[in-house]
Structures are given as structure tokens and as C-alpha cells.
PDB file of C-alpha atoms and ligand atoms in Angstrom:
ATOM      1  CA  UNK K   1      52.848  42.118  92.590  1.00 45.00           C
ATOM      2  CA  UNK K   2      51.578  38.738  91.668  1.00 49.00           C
ATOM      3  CA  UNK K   3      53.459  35.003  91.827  1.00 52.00           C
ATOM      4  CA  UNK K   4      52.428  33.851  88.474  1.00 78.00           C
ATOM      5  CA  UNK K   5      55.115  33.460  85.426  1.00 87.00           C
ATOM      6  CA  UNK K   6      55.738  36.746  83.543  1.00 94.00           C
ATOM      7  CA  UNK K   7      55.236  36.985  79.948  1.00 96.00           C
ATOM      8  CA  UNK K   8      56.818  38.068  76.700  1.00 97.00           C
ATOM      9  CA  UNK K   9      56.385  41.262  75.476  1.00 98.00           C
ATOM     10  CA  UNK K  10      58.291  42.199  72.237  1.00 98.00           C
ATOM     11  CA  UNK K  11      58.921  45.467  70.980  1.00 98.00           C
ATOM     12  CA  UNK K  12      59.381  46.243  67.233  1.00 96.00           C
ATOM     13  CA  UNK K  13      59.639  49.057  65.227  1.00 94.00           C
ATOM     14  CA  UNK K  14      62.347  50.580  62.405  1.00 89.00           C
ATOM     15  CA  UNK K  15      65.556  51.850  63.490  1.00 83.00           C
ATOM     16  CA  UNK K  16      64.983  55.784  64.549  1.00 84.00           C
ATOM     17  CA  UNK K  17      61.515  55.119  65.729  1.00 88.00           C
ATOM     18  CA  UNK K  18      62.727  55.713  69.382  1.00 91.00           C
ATOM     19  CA  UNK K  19      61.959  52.318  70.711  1.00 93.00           C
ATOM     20  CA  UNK K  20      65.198  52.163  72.484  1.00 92.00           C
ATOM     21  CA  UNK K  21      64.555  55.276  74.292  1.00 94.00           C
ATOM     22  CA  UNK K  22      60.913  53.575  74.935  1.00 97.00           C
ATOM     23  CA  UNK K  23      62.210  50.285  76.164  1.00 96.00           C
ATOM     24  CA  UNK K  24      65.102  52.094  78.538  1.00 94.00           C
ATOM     25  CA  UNK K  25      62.064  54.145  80.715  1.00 97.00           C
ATOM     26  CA  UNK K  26      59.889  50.756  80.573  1.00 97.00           C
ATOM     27  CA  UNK K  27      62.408  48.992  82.288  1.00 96.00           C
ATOM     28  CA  UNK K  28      62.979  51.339  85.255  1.00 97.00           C
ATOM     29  CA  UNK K  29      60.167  49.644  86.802  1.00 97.00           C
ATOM     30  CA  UNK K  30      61.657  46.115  88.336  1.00 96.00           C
ATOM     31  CA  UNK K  31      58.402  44.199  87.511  1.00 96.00           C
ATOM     32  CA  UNK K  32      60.438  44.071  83.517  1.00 97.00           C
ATOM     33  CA  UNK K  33      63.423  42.253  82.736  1.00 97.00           C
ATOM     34  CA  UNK K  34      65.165  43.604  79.294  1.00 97.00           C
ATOM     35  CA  UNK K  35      66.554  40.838  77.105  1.00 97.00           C
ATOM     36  CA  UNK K  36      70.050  41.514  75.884  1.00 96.00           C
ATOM     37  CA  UNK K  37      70.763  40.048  72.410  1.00 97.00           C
ATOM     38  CA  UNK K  38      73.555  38.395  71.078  1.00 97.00           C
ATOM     39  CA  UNK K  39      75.121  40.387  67.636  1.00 98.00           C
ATOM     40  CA  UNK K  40      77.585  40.443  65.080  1.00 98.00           C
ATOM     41  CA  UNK K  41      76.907  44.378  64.718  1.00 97.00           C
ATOM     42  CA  UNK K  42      80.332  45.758  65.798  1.00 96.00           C
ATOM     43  CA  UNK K  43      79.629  48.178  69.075  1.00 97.00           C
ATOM     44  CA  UNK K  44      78.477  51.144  68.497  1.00 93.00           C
ATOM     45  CA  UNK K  45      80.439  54.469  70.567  1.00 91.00           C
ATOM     46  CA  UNK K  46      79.652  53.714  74.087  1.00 94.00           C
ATOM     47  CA  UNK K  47      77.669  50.296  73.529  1.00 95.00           C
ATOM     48  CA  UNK K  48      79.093  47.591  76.478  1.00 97.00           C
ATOM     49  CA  UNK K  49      79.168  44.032  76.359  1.00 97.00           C
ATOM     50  CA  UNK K  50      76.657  42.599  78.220  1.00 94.00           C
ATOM     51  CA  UNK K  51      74.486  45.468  78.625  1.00 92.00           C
ATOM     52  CA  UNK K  52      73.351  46.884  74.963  1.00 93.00           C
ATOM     53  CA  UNK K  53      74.482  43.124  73.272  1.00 96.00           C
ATOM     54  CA  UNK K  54      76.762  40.253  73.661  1.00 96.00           C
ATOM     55  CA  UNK K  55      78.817  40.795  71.118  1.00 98.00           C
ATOM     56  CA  UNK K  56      80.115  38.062  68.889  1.00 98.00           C
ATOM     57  CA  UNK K  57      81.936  37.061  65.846  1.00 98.00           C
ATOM     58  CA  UNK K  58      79.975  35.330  63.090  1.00 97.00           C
ATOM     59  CA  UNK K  59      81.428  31.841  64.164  1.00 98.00           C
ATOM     60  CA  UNK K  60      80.484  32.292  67.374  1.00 98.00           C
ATOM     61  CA  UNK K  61      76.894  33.130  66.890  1.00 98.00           C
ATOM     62  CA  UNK K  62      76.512  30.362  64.225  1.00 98.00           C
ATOM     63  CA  UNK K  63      77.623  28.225  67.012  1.00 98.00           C
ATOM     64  CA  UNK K  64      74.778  29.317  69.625  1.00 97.00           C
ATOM     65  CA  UNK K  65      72.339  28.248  66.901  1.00 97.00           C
ATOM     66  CA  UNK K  66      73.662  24.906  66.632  1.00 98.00           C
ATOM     67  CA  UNK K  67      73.520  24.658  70.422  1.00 97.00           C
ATOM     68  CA  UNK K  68      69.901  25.884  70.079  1.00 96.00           C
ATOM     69  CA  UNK K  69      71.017  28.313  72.559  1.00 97.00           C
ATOM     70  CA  UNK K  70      69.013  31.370  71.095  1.00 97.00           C
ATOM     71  CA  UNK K  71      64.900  31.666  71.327  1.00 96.00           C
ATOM     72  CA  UNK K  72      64.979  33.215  67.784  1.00 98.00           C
ATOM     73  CA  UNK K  73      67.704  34.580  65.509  1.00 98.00           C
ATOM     74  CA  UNK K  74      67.448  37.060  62.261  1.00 97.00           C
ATOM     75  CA  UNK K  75      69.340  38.774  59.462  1.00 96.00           C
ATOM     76  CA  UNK K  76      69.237  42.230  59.466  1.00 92.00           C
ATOM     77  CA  UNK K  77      71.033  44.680  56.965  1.00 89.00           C
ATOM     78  CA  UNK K  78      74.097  42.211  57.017  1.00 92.00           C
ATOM     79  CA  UNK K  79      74.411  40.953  60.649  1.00 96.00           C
ATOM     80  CA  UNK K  80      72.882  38.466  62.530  1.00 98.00           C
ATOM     81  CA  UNK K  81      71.075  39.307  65.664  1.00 98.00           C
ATOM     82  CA  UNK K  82      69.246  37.058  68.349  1.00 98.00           C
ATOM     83  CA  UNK K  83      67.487  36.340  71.467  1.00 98.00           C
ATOM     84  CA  UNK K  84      69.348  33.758  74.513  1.00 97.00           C
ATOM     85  CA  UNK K  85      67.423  31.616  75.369  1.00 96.00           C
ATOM     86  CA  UNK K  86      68.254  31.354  79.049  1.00 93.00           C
ATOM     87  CA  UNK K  87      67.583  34.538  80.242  1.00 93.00           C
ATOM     88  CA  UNK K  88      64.146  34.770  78.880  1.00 95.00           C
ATOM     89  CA  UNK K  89      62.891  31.593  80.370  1.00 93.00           C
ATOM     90  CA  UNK K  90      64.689  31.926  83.822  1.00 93.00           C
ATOM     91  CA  UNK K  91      62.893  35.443  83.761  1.00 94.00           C
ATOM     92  CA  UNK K  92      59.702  34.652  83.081  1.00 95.00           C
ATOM     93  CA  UNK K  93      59.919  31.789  85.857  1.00 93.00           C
ATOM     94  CA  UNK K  94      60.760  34.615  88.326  1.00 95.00           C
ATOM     95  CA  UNK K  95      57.736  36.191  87.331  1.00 94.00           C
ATOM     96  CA  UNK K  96      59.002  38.914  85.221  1.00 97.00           C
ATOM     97  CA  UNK K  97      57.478  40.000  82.331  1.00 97.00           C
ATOM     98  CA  UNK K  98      60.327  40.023  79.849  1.00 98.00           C
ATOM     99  CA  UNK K  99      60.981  42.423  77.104  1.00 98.00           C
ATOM    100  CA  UNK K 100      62.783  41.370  73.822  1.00 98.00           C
ATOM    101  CA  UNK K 101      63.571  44.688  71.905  1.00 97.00           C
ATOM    102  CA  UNK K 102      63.697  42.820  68.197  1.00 96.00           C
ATOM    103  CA  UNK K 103      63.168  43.016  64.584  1.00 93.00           C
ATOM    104  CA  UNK K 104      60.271  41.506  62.536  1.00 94.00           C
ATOM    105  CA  UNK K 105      61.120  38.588  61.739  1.00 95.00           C
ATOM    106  CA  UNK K 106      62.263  37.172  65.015  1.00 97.00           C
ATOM    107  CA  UNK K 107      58.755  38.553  66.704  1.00 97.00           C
ATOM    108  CA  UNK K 108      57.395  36.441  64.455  1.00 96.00           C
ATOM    109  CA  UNK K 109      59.324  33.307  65.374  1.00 97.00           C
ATOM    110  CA  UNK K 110      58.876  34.343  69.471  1.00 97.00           C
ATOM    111  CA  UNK K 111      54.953  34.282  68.548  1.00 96.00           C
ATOM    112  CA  UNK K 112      55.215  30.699  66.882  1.00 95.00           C
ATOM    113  CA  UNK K 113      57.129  29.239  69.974  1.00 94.00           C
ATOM    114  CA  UNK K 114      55.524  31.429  72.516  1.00 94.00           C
ATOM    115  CA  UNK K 115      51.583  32.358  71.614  1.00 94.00           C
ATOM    116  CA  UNK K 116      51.020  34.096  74.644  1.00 93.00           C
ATOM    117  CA  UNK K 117      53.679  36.530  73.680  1.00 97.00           C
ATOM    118  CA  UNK K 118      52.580  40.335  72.756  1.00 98.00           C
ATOM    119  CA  UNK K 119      54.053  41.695  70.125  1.00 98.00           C
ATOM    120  CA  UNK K 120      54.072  45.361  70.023  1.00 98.00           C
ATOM    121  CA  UNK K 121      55.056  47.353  66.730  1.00 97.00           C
ATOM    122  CA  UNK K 122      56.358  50.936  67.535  1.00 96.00           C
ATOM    123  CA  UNK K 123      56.548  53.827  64.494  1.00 94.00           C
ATOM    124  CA  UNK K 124      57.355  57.590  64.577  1.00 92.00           C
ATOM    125  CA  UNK K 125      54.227  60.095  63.341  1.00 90.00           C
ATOM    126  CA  UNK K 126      55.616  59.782  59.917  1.00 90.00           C
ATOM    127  CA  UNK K 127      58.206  58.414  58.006  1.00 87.00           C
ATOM    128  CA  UNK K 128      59.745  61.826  57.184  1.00 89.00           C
ATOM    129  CA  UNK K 129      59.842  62.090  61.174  1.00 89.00           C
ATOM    130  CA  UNK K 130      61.843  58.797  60.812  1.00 89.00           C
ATOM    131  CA  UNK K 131      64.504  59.861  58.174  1.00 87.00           C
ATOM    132  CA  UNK K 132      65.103  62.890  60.143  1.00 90.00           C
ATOM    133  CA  UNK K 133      65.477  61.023  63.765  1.00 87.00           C
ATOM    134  CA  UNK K 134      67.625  58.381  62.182  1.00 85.00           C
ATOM    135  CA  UNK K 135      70.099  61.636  60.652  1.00 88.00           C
ATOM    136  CA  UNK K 136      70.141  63.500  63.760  1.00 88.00           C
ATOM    137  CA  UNK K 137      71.317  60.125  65.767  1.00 83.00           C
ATOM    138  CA  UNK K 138      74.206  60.480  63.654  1.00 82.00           C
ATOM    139  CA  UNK K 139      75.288  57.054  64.599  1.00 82.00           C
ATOM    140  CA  UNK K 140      75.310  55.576  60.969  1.00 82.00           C
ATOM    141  CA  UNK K 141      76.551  56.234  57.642  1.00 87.00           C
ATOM    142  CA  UNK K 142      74.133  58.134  54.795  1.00 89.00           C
ATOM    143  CA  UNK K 143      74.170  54.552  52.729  1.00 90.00           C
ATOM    144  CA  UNK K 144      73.264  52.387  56.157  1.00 88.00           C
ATOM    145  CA  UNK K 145      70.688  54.985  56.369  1.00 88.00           C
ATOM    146  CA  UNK K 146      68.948  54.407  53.429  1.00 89.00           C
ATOM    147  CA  UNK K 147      69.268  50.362  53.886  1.00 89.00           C
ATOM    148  CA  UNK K 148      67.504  51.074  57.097  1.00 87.00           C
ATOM    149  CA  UNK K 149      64.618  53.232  55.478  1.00 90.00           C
ATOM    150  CA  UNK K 150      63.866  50.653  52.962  1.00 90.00           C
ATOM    151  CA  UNK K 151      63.755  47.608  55.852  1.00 88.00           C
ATOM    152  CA  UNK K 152      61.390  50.104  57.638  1.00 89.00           C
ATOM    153  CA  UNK K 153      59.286  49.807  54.905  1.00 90.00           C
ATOM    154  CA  UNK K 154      59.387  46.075  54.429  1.00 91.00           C
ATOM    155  CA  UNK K 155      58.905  46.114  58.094  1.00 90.00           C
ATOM    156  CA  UNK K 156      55.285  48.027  58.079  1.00 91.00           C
ATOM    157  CA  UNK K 157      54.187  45.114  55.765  1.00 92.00           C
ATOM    158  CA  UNK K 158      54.243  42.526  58.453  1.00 93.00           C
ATOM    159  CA  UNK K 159      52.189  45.060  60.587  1.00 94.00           C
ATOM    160  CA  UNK K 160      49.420  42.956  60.775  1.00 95.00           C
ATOM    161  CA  UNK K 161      50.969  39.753  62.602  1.00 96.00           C
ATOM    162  CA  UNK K 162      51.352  42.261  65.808  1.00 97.00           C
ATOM    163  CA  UNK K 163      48.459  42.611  68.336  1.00 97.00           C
ATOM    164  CA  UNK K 164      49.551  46.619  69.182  1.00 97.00           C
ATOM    165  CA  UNK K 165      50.701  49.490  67.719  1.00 96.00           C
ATOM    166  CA  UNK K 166      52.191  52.590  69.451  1.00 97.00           C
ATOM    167  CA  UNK K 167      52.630  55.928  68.061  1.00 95.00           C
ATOM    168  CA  UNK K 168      55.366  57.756  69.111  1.00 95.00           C
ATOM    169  CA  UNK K 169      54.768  61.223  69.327  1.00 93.00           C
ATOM    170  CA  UNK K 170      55.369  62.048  72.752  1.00 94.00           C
ATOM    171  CA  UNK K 171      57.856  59.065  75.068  1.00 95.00           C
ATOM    172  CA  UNK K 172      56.025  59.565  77.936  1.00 97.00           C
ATOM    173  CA  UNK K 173      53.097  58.560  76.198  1.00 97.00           C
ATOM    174  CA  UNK K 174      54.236  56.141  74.467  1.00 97.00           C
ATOM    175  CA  UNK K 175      55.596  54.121  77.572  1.00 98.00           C
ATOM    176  CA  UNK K 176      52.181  54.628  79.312  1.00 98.00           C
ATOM    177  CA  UNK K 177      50.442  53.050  76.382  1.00 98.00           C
ATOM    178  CA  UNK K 178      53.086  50.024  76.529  1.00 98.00           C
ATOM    179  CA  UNK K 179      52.339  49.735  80.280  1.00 98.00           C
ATOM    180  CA  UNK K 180      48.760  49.833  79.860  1.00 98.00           C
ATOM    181  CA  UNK K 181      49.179  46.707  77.348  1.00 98.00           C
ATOM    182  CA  UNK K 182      50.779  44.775  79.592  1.00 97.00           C
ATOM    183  CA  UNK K 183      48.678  45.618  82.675  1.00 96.00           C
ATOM    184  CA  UNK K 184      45.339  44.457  80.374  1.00 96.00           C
ATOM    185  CA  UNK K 185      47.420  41.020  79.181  1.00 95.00           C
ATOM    186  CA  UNK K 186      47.502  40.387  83.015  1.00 93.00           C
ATOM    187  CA  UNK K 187      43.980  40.846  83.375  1.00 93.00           C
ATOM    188  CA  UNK K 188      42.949  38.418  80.996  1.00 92.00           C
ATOM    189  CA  UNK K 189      40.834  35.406  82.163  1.00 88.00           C
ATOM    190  CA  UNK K 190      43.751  33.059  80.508  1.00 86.00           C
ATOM    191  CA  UNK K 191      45.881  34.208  82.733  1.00 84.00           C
ATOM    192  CA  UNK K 192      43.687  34.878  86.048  1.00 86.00           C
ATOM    193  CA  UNK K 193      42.168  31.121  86.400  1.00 85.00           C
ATOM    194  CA  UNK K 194      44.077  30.062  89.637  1.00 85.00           C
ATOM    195  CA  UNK K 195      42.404  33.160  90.988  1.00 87.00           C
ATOM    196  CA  UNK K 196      38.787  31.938  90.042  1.00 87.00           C
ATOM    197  CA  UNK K 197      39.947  27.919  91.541  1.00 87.00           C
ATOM    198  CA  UNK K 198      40.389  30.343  94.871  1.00 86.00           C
ATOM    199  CA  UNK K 199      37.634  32.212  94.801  1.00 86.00           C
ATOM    200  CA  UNK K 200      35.555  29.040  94.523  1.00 88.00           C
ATOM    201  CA  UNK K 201      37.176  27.770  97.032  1.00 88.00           C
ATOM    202  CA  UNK K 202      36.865  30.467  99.925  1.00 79.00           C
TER     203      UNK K 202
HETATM  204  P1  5GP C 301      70.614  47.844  66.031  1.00 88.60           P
HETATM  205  O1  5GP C 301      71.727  47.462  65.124  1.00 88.60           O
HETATM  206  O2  5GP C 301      70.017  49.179  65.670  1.00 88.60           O
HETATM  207  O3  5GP C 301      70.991  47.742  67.497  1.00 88.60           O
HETATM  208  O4  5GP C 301      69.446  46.778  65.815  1.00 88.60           O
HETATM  209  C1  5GP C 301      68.963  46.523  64.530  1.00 88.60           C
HETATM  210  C2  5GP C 301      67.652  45.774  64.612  1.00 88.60           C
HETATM  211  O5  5GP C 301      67.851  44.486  65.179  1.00 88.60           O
HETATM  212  C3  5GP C 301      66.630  46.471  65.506  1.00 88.60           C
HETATM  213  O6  5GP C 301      65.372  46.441  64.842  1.00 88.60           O
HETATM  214  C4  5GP C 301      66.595  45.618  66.751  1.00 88.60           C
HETATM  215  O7  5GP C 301      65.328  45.653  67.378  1.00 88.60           O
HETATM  216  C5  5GP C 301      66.863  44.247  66.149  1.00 88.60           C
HETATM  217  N1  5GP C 301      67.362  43.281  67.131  1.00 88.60           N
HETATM  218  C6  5GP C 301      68.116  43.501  68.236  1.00 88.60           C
HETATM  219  N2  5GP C 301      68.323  42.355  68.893  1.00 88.60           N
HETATM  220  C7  5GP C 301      67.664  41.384  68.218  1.00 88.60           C
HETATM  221  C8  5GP C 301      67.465  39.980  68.415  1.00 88.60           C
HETATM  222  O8  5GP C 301      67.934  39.372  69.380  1.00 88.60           O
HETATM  223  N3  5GP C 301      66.733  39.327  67.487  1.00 88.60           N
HETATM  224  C9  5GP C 301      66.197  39.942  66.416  1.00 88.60           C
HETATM  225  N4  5GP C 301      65.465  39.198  65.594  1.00 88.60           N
HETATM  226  N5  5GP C 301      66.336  41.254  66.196  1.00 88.60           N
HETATM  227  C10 5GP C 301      67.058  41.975  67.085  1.00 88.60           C
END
């Protein structure tokens, strides 16, 4: 589609509000690379290594942030969680527009490194649409639950540091907003002025 470098597009939004499901159509199309994050979360049923997260013991993360090895890093209801650094930069070089499925606080750290970077914040029709997702996932206890409600909540207050937010009501929708996004962050003048060097030129 085009030979310039990709860019960073990351996708927030509290647990249950279906950005996973989001993210996993968005990157059927080969023109998005998904960024896998390293974690000391233990694996959820039928989560791989390599594929959902590298998974890794607390020593072992504390030791890729000594390396400087990650692009951001975070807390999040007790474990750490964050982004390689290789991947996202040989990525972008390639041209792909890379996707970093995160929390708040490490969007916010991508933004200070990376300006260009769009952050997109994701949230259900309602928060009673949230409790009910995150109980019918039925992937985490009643007490993780409610540690994840009240972090969606202090998530919503950094709403305004993001340049997008999605509703999602309906997936399909959802993803053809995200892709829309993108498409327009391509089109900006920024990003287009080799094109105008050539079109003086010709
Ligand atoms: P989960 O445990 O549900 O897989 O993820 C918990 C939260 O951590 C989610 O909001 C997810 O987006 C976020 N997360 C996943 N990977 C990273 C990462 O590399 N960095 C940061 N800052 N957050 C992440």
C-alpha cells in the first residue's frame, strides 16, 4: 500500500470492554502488526507464549527494564505488564502500522516517546454493560472483578489524553471506526510531504 514507516496505534479500554475481540478482527488485515506484551499475569486457559504474552517471572521482567528492553511498562491490579521494544520499531520500519493493545498508563508513556502515536480509548455502552461482559467471560474471580471495575473507573479519568474514542456497541462497527482512524492519520499532510516534494517535481 504505501513505502513509508507505519505508525503506532494504541488501543485502551477496561477489561470486558471487548477490545481484544476488536484488536483480533483489526489484525486480519496484514497492513497491522499486533504487539505481544511481556507479563507477570500467570496464563490464562488457553493463553500461549508468544502469541497472547511472553510470559515472565517478576525477576525476569525487572530485568528487561534494566536492559531498557521494553517501550513502556505498567502496574496493573498486581502485575506488571509491558511493551518490547524490538518488535515495535522493526515493525514500523517495515511499514506496518503497529498496534499495542495496553493500559492507561503505558499509552501515556508511548505518546511521550512517540507523539505521532494514536491513542484510541475503547468502552462498552455502559458500565453496567461492562460488569455484565466481564461476569459472563468468566475468566476471573468475583474479587478480581471488582478490582477491575474500580481501575475502569480510574481509567475513564485519563480519557482526555486520547485523541479517539470508540463505542462498542456493535464489533463490526467498532473495527470500521478503528480503521477509519488510521486510514485519516495516513492522510495527514505530516505524513504525506514526500508526496508533495514529487508532485513538485513531475
Ligand atoms: P489482561 O490481564 O486482561 O490481559 O490485561 C490487563 C490490562 O493490561 C489490559 O488493560 C491490557 O490492555 C493491559 N496490557 C497488556 N499488555 C500491556 C503492556 O504491554 N503494557 C501496558 N501498559 N499494559 C498492557
Amino acid at each position: 500500500m504505501n513505502n513509508t514507516k507505519g505508525i503506532i496505534v494504541v488501543v485502551s479500554g477496561p477489561s470486558g470492554s471487548g477490545k481484544g475481540t476488536i484488536v483480533s478482527e483489526l489484525i486480519k488485515n496484514e497492513q497491522y502488526a499486533l504487539s505481544i506484551s511481556a507479563t507477570t499475569r500467570k496464563p490464562r486457559l488457553g493463553e500461549e507464549e508468544g502469541i497472547h504474552y511472553f510470559f515472565k517471572s517478576k525477576e525476569e521482567f525487572m530485568d528487561m527494564i534494566e536492559k531498557r528492553e521494553l517501550v513502556e511498562w505498567a502496574e496493573f491490579c498486581d502485575n506488571y505488564y509491558g511493551t518490547p521494544k524490538f518488535y515495535v520499531e522493526s515493525k514500523m520500519n517495515e511499514g506496518k502500522d503497529v498496534i499495542l493493545e495496553i493500559e492507561v498508563q503505558g499509552a501515556l508513556q508511548v505518546k511521550k516517546l512517540y507523539p505521532e502515536a494514536v491513542l484510541i480509548f475503547i468502552v462498552p455502552p455502559s458500565l453496567k454493560e461492562l460488569k455484565n461482559r466481564l461476569i459472563n467471560r468468566g475468566t476471573e474471580s468475583s474479587e478480581i472483578i471488582e478490582k477491575r471495575l474500580r481501575r475502569a473507573l480510574e481509567e475513564l479519568e485519563f480519557i482526555n489524553d486520547y485523541d479517539y474514542l470508540v463505542i462498542n456497541d456493535c464489533i463490526e462497527q467498532a473495527v470500521m471506526d478503528i480503521n477509519t482512524i488510521i486510514k485519516a492519520e495516513h492522510l495527514k499532510v505530516n505524513k504525506r510531504m514526500s508526496l508533495i516534494e514529487k508532485f513538485k517535481e513531475e
